[in-house]
């Protein structure tokens, strides 16, 4: 079975711009979660989607948003980028029904200059 | 609020020198404790899920154990390829499906 895929793998943006990251979960998985990983804060939960509905959201500003499509693929968007948004953005998928293991993709490395 | 503390922050071992990594947690209604391995620049790789105190799981040179307050990841006779950051995460009743991660233990195994 193919794993979680994320595109693009690397991205360089300028302050004030916006960015969209994409995630394709493992086939059959209906839950997609997004995390931000930085050296100082570690892995922090952004949000989770299940069957196109956001079920939970972490403590991030409204500039961070996401959505999930009917095929379970998900996108996250960050508007008005700040330098502090530079991070590894990780997507994780799980079957979603009382199965809690999450399987991570390789991540998108975002650098904001 | 769920909390996870991992120790030590960094660990250097000689090849073949066994040791243990610690994960202490506070959670309301544990639904699962998870161990991941992360190599530099890559996403975390799932290793184990533990659900209840007393449970143990093994995979090659790794063995994970769970008590009511902590989990240990035992590494037996490690090899240089075991070098990575090991992350512990929990999910509780009140955490609304999110995983709460510790800051990880960076393991280096020297040949």
Coordinates of N, CA and C in Angstrom, one line a residue:
Chain A
X1 N 0.8 -1.2 0.0 CA 0.0 0.0 0.0 C 0.9 1.2 0.0
X2 N 0.5 2.2 -0.8 CA 1.3 3.4 -0.9 C 1.1 4.2 0.4
X3 N 2.1 4.9 0.9 CA 2.1 5.7 2.1 C 1.4 7.0 1.8
X4 N 1.5 7.9 2.9 CA 1.0 9.2 2.8 C 2.0 10.1 1.9
X5 N 1.4 10.8 1.0 CA 2.2 11.6 0.1 C 1.9 13.1 0.3
X6 N 2.9 13.9 0.3 CA 2.7 15.4 0.5 C 3.4 16.1 -0.7
X7 N 2.8 17.1 -1.1 CA 3.4 18.0 -2.2 C 3.1 19.4 -1.9
X8 N 4.1 20.3 -2.2 CA 5.4 20.0 -2.6 C 6.3 19.6 -1.4
X9 N 7.5 19.1 -1.6 CA 8.3 18.7 -0.5 C 9.1 19.9 0.0
X10 N 9.4 20.9 -0.8 CA 10.1 22.1 -0.3 C 9.4 23.3 -1.0
X11 N 9.4 24.4 -0.2 CA 8.8 25.6 -0.6 C 9.5 26.8 0.0
X12 N 9.7 27.8 -0.8 CA 10.3 29.0 -0.3 C 9.3 30.2 -0.7
X13 N 8.8 30.9 0.4 CA 7.9 32.0 0.1 C 8.4 33.2 0.8
X14 N 7.8 34.3 0.5 CA 8.1 35.6 1.1 C 7.0 36.0 2.1
X15 N 7.4 36.8 3.1 CA 6.5 37.3 4.0 C 5.3 38.0 3.4
X16 N 4.1 37.7 3.8 CA 2.9 38.3 3.3 C 2.2 37.4 2.2
X17 N 2.9 36.5 1.6 CA 2.3 35.6 0.6 C 1.5 34.6 1.3
X18 N 0.8 33.8 0.5 CA 0.0 32.7 1.0 C 0.5 31.4 0.4
X19 N 0.2 30.3 1.0 CA 0.7 29.0 0.5 C -0.3 27.9 0.7
X20 N -0.3 27.0 -0.2 CA -1.2 25.8 -0.1 C -0.4 24.5 -0.2
X21 N -0.6 23.7 0.8 CA 0.1 22.4 0.8 C -0.9 21.3 0.6
X22 N -0.5 20.2 0.0 CA -1.4 19.1 -0.3 C -1.0 17.8 0.3
X23 N -2.0 17.0 0.7 CA -1.7 15.7 1.3 C -2.7 14.6 0.7
X24 N -2.1 13.5 0.3 CA -2.9 12.4 -0.1 C -2.7 11.2 0.9
X25 N -3.8 10.8 1.6 CA -3.7 9.8 2.7 C -3.5 8.4 2.1
X26 N -3.2 7.5 3.0 CA -3.2 6.1 2.6 C -4.6 5.7 2.1
X27 N -4.6 4.9 1.1 CA -5.9 4.4 0.6 C -6.7 3.8 1.6
X28 N -8.0 4.3 1.7 CA -8.9 3.7 2.7 C -8.9 4.5 4.0
X29 N -7.9 5.3 4.2 CA -8.0 6.2 5.4 C -8.8 7.4 5.2
X30 N -9.7 7.7 6.2 CA -10.6 8.8 6.0 C -10.3 10.0 6.9
X31 N -9.3 9.8 7.8 CA -9.0 10.9 8.7 C -7.6 11.4 8.3
X32 N -7.5 12.7 8.2 CA -6.2 13.4 7.9 C -6.0 14.5 9.0
X33 N -4.8 14.5 9.6 CA -4.4 15.5 10.6 C -3.2 16.2 10.0
X34 N -3.1 17.4 10.5 CA -1.9 18.3 10.1 C -1.2 18.7 11.3
X35 N 0.2 18.7 11.2 CA 1.0 19.1 12.4 C 2.1 20.1 11.8
X36 N 2.5 21.0 12.7 CA 3.6 21.9 12.4 C 4.8 21.4 13.3
X37 N 6.0 21.2 12.7 CA 7.1 20.8 13.5 C 8.2 21.9 13.4
X38 N 8.6 22.4 14.5 CA 9.8 23.3 14.6 C 10.7 22.9 15.7
X39 N 12.0 23.3 15.6 CA 13.0 22.9 16.6 C 12.6 23.3 18.0
X40 N 12.0 24.5 18.1 CA 11.7 25.0 19.4 C 10.4 24.5 20.0
X41 N 9.4 24.3 19.2 CA 8.1 23.8 19.7 C 7.8 22.4 19.5
X42 N 8.6 21.7 18.7 CA 8.3 20.3 18.5 C 7.1 20.1 17.6
X43 N 6.4 19.0 17.7 CA 5.2 18.7 16.9 C 4.0 19.3 17.5
X44 N 3.3 20.2 16.8 CA 2.1 20.8 17.3 C 0.9 20.6 16.4
X45 N -0.2 20.2 16.9 CA -1.4 19.8 16.2 C -2.0 21.1 15.6
X46 N -2.3 21.0 14.3 CA -3.0 22.1 13.6 C -4.5 21.8 13.5
X47 N -4.9 20.8 12.8 CA -6.3 20.4 12.7 C -6.4 19.0 12.1
X48 N -7.7 18.5 12.3 CA -8.0 17.1 11.8 C -9.3 17.1 11.0
X49 N -9.3 16.4 9.9 CA -10.5 16.3 9.1 C -10.9 14.8 9.0
X50 N -12.2 14.6 8.9 CA -12.8 13.3 8.7 C -14.0 13.4 7.9
X51 N -14.0 12.7 6.8 CA -15.2 12.8 5.9 C -15.5 14.2 5.5
X52 N -14.5 15.0 5.2 CA -14.7 16.4 4.7 C -15.1 17.4 5.8
X53 N -15.1 16.9 7.1 CA -15.5 17.8 8.2 C -14.3 18.0 9.1
X54 N -14.1 19.3 9.5 CA -13.1 19.5 10.5 C -13.6 19.1 11.9
X55 N -12.9 18.1 12.5 CA -13.3 17.6 13.8 C -12.6 18.3 15.0
X56 N -11.5 18.8 14.7 CA -10.7 19.4 15.8 C -9.7 20.4 15.3
X57 N -9.4 21.4 16.1 CA -8.5 22.4 15.6 C -7.5 22.7 16.8
X58 N -6.3 22.9 16.5 CA -5.3 23.2 17.5 C -5.3 24.7 17.7
X59 N -4.3 25.2 18.5 CA -4.2 26.6 18.9 C -3.4 27.4 18.0
X60 N -3.9 27.6 16.8 CA -3.2 28.3 15.8 C -4.1 29.5 15.3
X61 N -3.5 30.6 14.8 CA -4.4 31.7 14.3 C -5.2 31.3 13.1
X62 N -6.2 32.1 12.8 CA -7.1 31.8 11.7 C -6.4 31.9 10.3
X63 N -5.1 32.3 10.3 CA -4.4 32.3 9.0 C -4.2 30.9 8.5
X64 N -4.3 30.0 9.4 CA -4.1 28.6 9.1 C -5.5 27.9 8.9
X65 N -5.7 27.4 7.7 CA -7.0 26.8 7.4 C -6.7 25.5 6.6
X66 N -7.8 24.7 6.5 CA -7.6 23.5 5.7 C -8.9 23.0 5.2
X67 N -8.9 22.0 4.4 CA -10.1 21.4 3.9 C -9.8 19.9 3.5
X68 N -10.9 19.2 3.4 CA -10.7 17.8 2.9 C -11.7 17.5 1.8
X69 N -11.3 16.8 0.8 CA -12.1 16.5 -0.3 C -12.8 15.2 -0.2
X70 N -13.7 14.9 -1.1 CA -14.5 13.6 -1.0 C -13.6 12.4 -1.2
X71 N -12.5 12.5 -1.8 CA -11.6 11.4 -1.9 C -10.6 11.3 -0.8
X72 N -10.8 12.1 0.3 CA -10.0 12.1 1.5 C -8.7 12.9 1.4
X73 N -8.4 13.3 0.2 CA -7.2 14.2 0.0 C -7.5 15.5 0.8
X74 N -6.4 16.1 1.3 CA -6.6 17.3 2.1 C -5.6 18.4 1.7
X75 N -5.9 19.6 1.9 CA -5.1 20.7 1.7 C -5.1 21.6 2.9
X76 N -3.9 22.2 3.2 CA -3.9 23.3 4.2 C -3.4 24.6 3.6
X77 N -3.9 25.7 4.1 CA -3.5 27.0 3.5 C -3.0 27.9 4.6
X78 N -2.0 28.6 4.4 CA -1.5 29.6 5.3 C -1.5 30.9 4.6
X79 N -2.2 31.9 5.1 CA -2.3 33.2 4.4 C -1.4 34.2 5.2
X80 N -1.0 35.2 4.5 CA -0.2 36.3 5.1 C 1.0 35.7 5.9
X81 N 1.8 35.0 5.2 CA 2.9 34.3 5.8 C 3.8 35.2 6.7
X82 N 4.2 34.6 7.8 CA 5.2 35.3 8.7 C 6.5 34.5 8.8
X83 N 7.6 35.1 9.2 CA 8.8 34.4 9.3 C 8.7 33.2 10.2
X84 N 7.9 33.3 11.3 CA 7.7 32.2 12.3 C 7.0 31.0 11.7
X85 N 6.4 31.2 10.5 CA 5.7 30.0 9.9 C 6.7 29.0 9.3
X86 N 7.9 29.4 9.2 CA 8.9 28.5 8.7 C 9.0 27.2 9.5
X87 N 8.7 26.1 8.9 CA 8.6 24.8 9.7 C 8.5 23.7 8.7
X88 N 8.5 22.5 9.3 CA 8.1 21.3 8.5 C 6.7 21.0 8.8
X89 N 5.9 21.0 7.8 CA 4.4 20.7 7.9 C 4.2 19.2 7.6
X90 N 3.6 18.5 8.5 CA 3.4 17.1 8.4 C 1.9 16.8 8.3
X91 N 1.6 15.9 7.4 CA 0.3 15.3 7.3 C 0.3 13.9 7.8
X92 N -0.8 13.5 8.5 CA -0.8 12.1 9.0 C -2.2 11.6 8.7
X93 N -2.3 10.3 8.3 CA -3.6 9.8 8.1 C -3.9 8.6 9.0
X94 N -5.1 8.3 9.2 CA -5.5 7.1 10.0 C -6.9 6.7 9.5
X95 N -7.2 5.4 9.8 CA -8.5 4.9 9.3 C -9.7 5.7 9.9
X96 N -9.5 6.2 11.1 CA -10.5 7.2 11.6 C -11.6 6.7 12.5
X97 N -11.8 5.5 12.6 CA -12.9 5.0 13.4 C -12.3 4.1 14.5
X98 N -12.1 4.7 15.7 CA -11.6 4.0 16.9 C -10.2 3.3 16.6
X99 N -9.5 3.7 15.6 CA -8.1 3.3 15.4 C -7.3 4.5 15.4
X100 N -6.4 4.6 16.4 CA -5.8 5.9 16.7 C -4.4 6.1 16.1
X101 N -3.8 5.0 15.6 CA -2.4 5.2 15.0 C -2.5 6.1 13.8
X102 N -1.6 7.1 13.8 CA -1.5 8.0 12.6 C -0.2 7.7 11.9
X103 N -0.3 7.7 10.6 CA 0.8 7.4 9.7 C 1.2 8.7 9.0
X104 N 2.4 9.1 9.1 CA 2.9 10.4 8.6 C 3.5 10.4 7.2
X105 N 3.3 11.5 6.5 CA 3.9 11.7 5.3 C 5.3 12.2 5.5
X106 N 6.1 12.5 4.4 CA 7.4 13.0 4.5 C 7.5 14.5 4.9
X107 N 6.4 15.2 4.8 CA 6.4 16.6 5.2 C 6.7 17.5 4.0
X108 N 6.3 18.8 4.2 CA 6.6 19.9 3.4 C 7.5 20.9 4.2
X109 N 8.7 21.1 3.7 CA 9.6 22.1 4.4 C 9.3 23.5 3.8
X110 N 8.7 24.3 4.6 CA 8.3 25.7 4.2 C 9.3 26.7 4.8
X111 N 9.9 27.5 4.0 CA 10.8 28.5 4.4 C 10.2 29.8 4.0
X112 N 10.1 30.7 5.0 CA 9.5 32.1 4.7 C 10.6 33.1 4.9
X113 N 10.9 33.9 3.8 CA 12.0 34.8 3.9 C 11.5 36.3 3.9
Chain B
X1 N -5.4 19.0 30.5 CA -4.6 19.0 29.3 C -3.5 17.9 29.3
X2 N -3.4 17.2 28.2 CA -2.5 16.1 28.1 C -1.0 16.6 28.1
X3 N -0.2 15.9 28.8 CA 1.3 16.3 28.8 C 2.2 15.1 28.6
X4 N 3.2 15.3 27.9 CA 4.2 14.2 27.6 C 5.6 14.8 27.8
X5 N 6.4 14.1 28.6 CA 7.8 14.5 28.9 C 8.7 13.3 28.6
X6 N 9.7 13.6 27.7 CA 10.6 12.5 27.3 C 12.0 12.8 27.9
X7 N 12.7 11.7 28.3 CA 14.0 11.9 28.8 C 14.9 10.6 28.4
X8 N 16.2 10.8 28.3 CA 16.9 12.1 28.2 C 16.6 12.8 26.9
X9 N 17.0 14.1 26.8 CA 16.8 14.8 25.5 C 17.7 14.2 24.4
X10 N 18.9 13.8 24.8 CA 19.9 13.2 23.9 C 20.6 12.0 24.6
X11 N 20.9 11.0 23.8 CA 21.6 9.8 24.3 C 22.6 9.3 23.3
X12 N 23.8 9.1 23.7 CA 24.9 8.6 22.8 C 25.3 7.2 23.4
X13 N 25.2 6.2 22.5 CA 25.5 4.8 22.9 C 26.6 4.3 22.0
X14 N 27.4 3.4 22.5 CA 28.3 2.6 21.7 C 27.4 1.5 21.0
X15 N 27.8 1.0 19.9 CA 27.1 -0.1 19.2 C 27.1 -1.3 20.2
X16 N 26.0 -1.9 20.4 CA 25.8 -3.0 21.3 C 25.5 -2.7 22.8
X17 N 25.6 -1.4 23.1 CA 25.3 -0.9 24.5 C 23.8 -0.7 24.6
X18 N 23.1 -1.5 25.3 CA 21.7 -1.4 25.5 C 21.3 -0.3 26.5
X19 N 20.1 0.3 26.3 CA 19.7 1.4 27.1 C 18.1 1.5 27.0
X20 N 17.6 2.5 27.7 CA 16.1 2.7 27.7 C 15.9 4.2 27.6
X21 N 14.8 4.5 26.9 CA 14.3 5.9 26.8 C 13.0 6.0 27.6
X22 N 12.8 7.1 28.2 CA 11.6 7.3 29.1 C 10.6 8.2 28.5
X23 N 9.3 7.9 28.7 CA 8.2 8.8 28.3 C 7.3 8.9 29.5
X24 N 7.2 10.0 30.2 CA 6.2 10.2 31.2 C 5.0 11.0 30.7
X25 N 3.8 10.6 31.1 CA 2.7 11.2 30.6 C 1.6 11.5 31.6
X26 N 0.8 12.5 31.3 CA -0.4 12.8 32.1 C -1.5 12.9 31.1
X27 N -2.5 12.1 31.3 CA -3.6 12.1 30.3 C -4.9 11.7 31.0
X28 N -6.0 12.3 30.6 CA -7.3 11.9 31.1 C -7.9 10.8 30.2
X29 N -7.9 9.5 30.8 CA -8.4 8.4 30.0 C -7.6 8.1 28.8
X30 N -6.5 7.3 29.0 CA -5.6 7.0 28.0 C -6.3 6.1 26.9
X31 N -6.2 6.6 25.7 CA -6.8 5.8 24.5 C -5.6 5.1 23.8
X32 N -4.4 5.6 24.0 CA -3.3 5.0 23.3 C -2.0 5.8 23.6
X33 N -0.9 5.1 23.7 CA 0.4 5.7 23.8 C 1.2 5.2 22.6
X34 N 1.8 6.1 21.8 CA 2.4 5.8 20.5 C 3.9 6.1 20.6
X35 N 4.7 5.2 20.0 CA 6.1 5.5 19.7 C 6.4 5.7 18.2
X36 N 7.2 6.7 17.9 CA 7.5 6.9 16.5 C 9.1 7.1 16.5
X37 N 9.6 6.8 15.3 CA 11.0 7.1 15.0 C 11.0 8.2 13.9
X38 N 11.9 9.2 14.1 CA 12.0 10.2 13.0 C 13.5 10.4 12.7
X39 N 13.7 10.2 11.4 CA 15.0 10.5 10.8 C 15.1 12.0 10.4
X40 N 16.2 12.6 10.3 CA 16.3 14.0 10.0 C 15.7 14.3 8.6
X41 N 14.8 15.3 8.6 CA 14.2 15.8 7.4 C 13.1 14.9 6.9
X42 N 12.7 13.9 7.7 CA 11.6 13.0 7.3 C 10.5 13.0 8.3
X43 N 9.3 12.5 7.9 CA 8.2 12.4 8.7 C 8.4 11.2 9.7
X44 N 7.7 11.3 10.9 CA 7.8 10.2 11.9 C 7.3 8.9 11.3
X45 N 8.0 7.9 11.7 CA 7.6 6.5 11.3 C 7.0 5.8 12.5
X46 N 5.8 5.3 12.3 CA 5.1 4.6 13.4 C 5.8 3.3 13.8
X47 N 6.0 3.2 15.1 CA 6.6 2.0 15.7 C 5.6 1.1 16.5
X48 N 5.0 1.6 17.5 CA 4.2 0.9 18.4 C 3.0 1.7 18.9
X49 N 1.9 0.9 19.3 CA 0.8 1.5 20.1 C 0.7 0.6 21.3
X50 N 0.6 1.3 22.5 CA 0.3 0.6 23.7 C -1.0 1.1 24.3
X51 N -1.9 0.2 24.8 CA -3.2 0.7 25.2 C -3.4 0.6 26.7
X52 N -2.7 -0.3 27.4 CA -3.0 -0.4 28.8 C -1.8 -0.8 29.6
X53 N -1.7 -0.5 30.9 CA -0.6 -0.8 31.7 C -0.3 -2.3 31.7
X54 N 1.0 -2.6 31.6 CA 1.4 -3.9 31.6 C 1.6 -4.5 30.2
X55 N 1.2 -3.7 29.2 CA 1.3 -4.2 27.8 C 2.8 -4.0 27.3
X56 N 3.2 -4.9 26.5 CA 4.6 -4.8 25.9 C 4.5 -5.1 24.5
X57 N 5.3 -4.5 23.7 CA 5.4 -4.8 22.2 C 6.9 -4.8 21.8
X58 N 7.2 -5.7 20.9 CA 8.6 -5.8 20.4 C 8.7 -5.7 18.9
X59 N 9.8 -5.1 18.4 CA 10.1 -5.1 17.0 C 11.6 -5.0 16.9
X60 N 12.2 -6.1 16.4 CA 13.6 -6.2 16.2 C 14.3 -5.9 17.5
X61 N 15.1 -4.9 17.6 CA 15.9 -4.5 18.8 C 15.1 -3.6 19.7
X62 N 13.9 -3.3 19.4 CA 13.1 -2.4 20.2 C 12.0 -3.1 21.0
X63 N 11.8 -2.7 22.2 CA 10.7 -3.2 23.1 C 10.1 -2.0 23.8
X64 N 8.8 -1.9 23.7 CA 8.1 -0.8 24.4 C 7.2 -1.4 25.5
X65 N 7.3 -0.7 26.7 CA 6.5 -1.2 27.8 C 5.7 0.0 28.3
X66 N 4.6 -0.3 29.1 CA 3.7 0.8 29.5 C 3.3 0.5 31.0
X67 N 3.4 1.6 31.8 CA 2.8 1.6 33.1 C 1.7 2.7 33.1
X68 N 1.2 2.9 34.3 CA 0.1 3.9 34.4 C 0.6 5.4 34.2
X69 N 1.9 5.5 34.4 CA 2.4 6.9 34.3 C 3.5 7.1 33.3
X70 N 4.1 6.0 32.8 CA 5.2 6.2 31.9 C 5.3 5.0 31.0
X71 N 6.1 5.2 29.9 CA 6.4 4.2 29.0 C 7.9 4.2 28.8
X72 N 8.5 3.0 28.5 CA 9.9 2.9 28.2 C 10.1 2.2 26.9
X73 N 11.1 2.8 26.2 CA 11.5 2.1 24.9 C 12.9 1.6 25.1
X74 N 12.9 0.2 25.2 CA 14.2 -0.4 25.5 C 14.9 -0.8 24.1
X75 N 16.2 -0.4 24.1 CA 16.9 -0.7 22.8 C 18.0 -1.7 23.2
X76 N 17.9 -2.9 22.6 CA 18.9 -4.0 22.9 C 19.9 -4.1 21.8
X77 N 21.2 -4.0 22.3 CA 22.3 -4.2 21.3 C 22.1 -3.3 20.1
X78 N 22.0 -2.0 20.3 CA 21.7 -1.1 19.1 C 22.8 -1.1 18.1
X79 N 22.4 -0.7 16.9 CA 23.3 -0.5 15.8 C 23.3 0.9 15.3
X80 N 24.3 1.3 14.6 CA 24.3 2.7 14.1 C 23.0 3.1 13.3
X81 N 22.4 2.2 12.6 CA 21.2 2.5 11.9 C 20.0 2.8 12.8
X82 N 20.1 2.5 14.1 CA 19.1 2.9 15.1 C 19.1 4.3 15.5
X83 N 20.2 5.0 15.0 CA 20.3 6.5 15.3 C 19.1 7.2 14.7
X84 N 18.4 8.0 15.5 CA 17.2 8.7 15.1 C 16.7 9.5 16.3
X85 N 15.7 10.3 16.1 CA 14.9 10.9 17.2 C 13.7 10.0 17.5
X86 N 13.5 9.6 18.7 CA 12.3 8.8 19.1 C 11.3 9.6 19.8
X87 N 10.1 9.6 19.2 CA 9.0 10.5 19.7 C 8.0 9.6 20.4
X88 N 7.4 10.1 21.5 CA 6.3 9.5 22.2 C 5.1 10.4 22.1
X89 N 3.9 9.8 22.0 CA 2.7 10.6 21.9 C 1.6 9.9 22.6
X90 N 0.6 10.7 23.1 CA -0.5 10.1 23.8 C -1.8 10.6 23.2
X91 N -2.9 9.8 23.3 CA -4.2 10.3 23.0 C -5.1 9.9 24.1
X92 N -5.8 10.9 24.6 CA -6.7 10.7 25.8 C -8.2 10.9 25.4
X93 N -9.0 10.6 26.4 CA -10.5 10.9 26.2 C -10.8 12.3 25.9
X94 N -10.0 13.2 26.5 CA -10.4 14.6 26.4 C -9.7 15.3 25.3
X95 N -8.8 14.6 24.5 CA -7.9 15.3 23.6 C -8.6 15.4 22.2
X96 N -9.8 15.0 22.1 CA -10.6 15.1 20.8 C -9.8 14.7 19.6
X97 N -9.2 13.5 19.7 CA -8.6 12.9 18.5 C -7.2 13.4 18.2
X98 N -6.7 14.4 18.8 CA -5.4 14.8 18.5 C -4.3 14.0 19.3
X99 N -3.1 13.9 18.7 CA -2.0 13.3 19.5 C -1.2 14.4 20.1
X100 N -0.8 14.2 21.4 CA 0.1 15.1 22.1 C 1.4 14.5 22.1
X101 N 2.4 15.2 21.5 CA 3.8 14.6 21.4 C 4.7 15.2 22.5
X102 N 5.7 14.4 22.9 CA 6.8 14.8 23.6 C 7.8 15.4 22.7
X103 N 8.9 16.0 23.3 CA 9.9 16.7 22.5 C 10.9 15.7 21.9
X104 N 10.9 14.5 22.3 CA 11.7 13.5 21.7 C 13.0 13.2 22.4
X105 N 13.6 12.1 22.1 CA 15.0 11.7 22.5 C 15.8 11.5 21.3
X106 N 16.9 12.2 21.1 CA 17.8 12.1 20.0 C 18.8 11.0 20.3
X107 N 18.7 9.9 19.7 CA 19.6 8.8 19.9 C 20.7 8.7 18.9
X108 N 22.0 8.6 19.3 CA 23.1 8.4 18.4 C 23.8 7.2 18.9
X109 N 24.0 6.2 17.9 CA 24.7 5.0 18.2 C 26.0 5.0 17.4
X110 N 27.1 5.0 18.1 CA 28.4 5.1 17.5 C 29.0 3.7 17.2
X111 N 29.6 3.6 16.0 CA 30.1 2.3 15.6 C 31.4 1.9 16.4

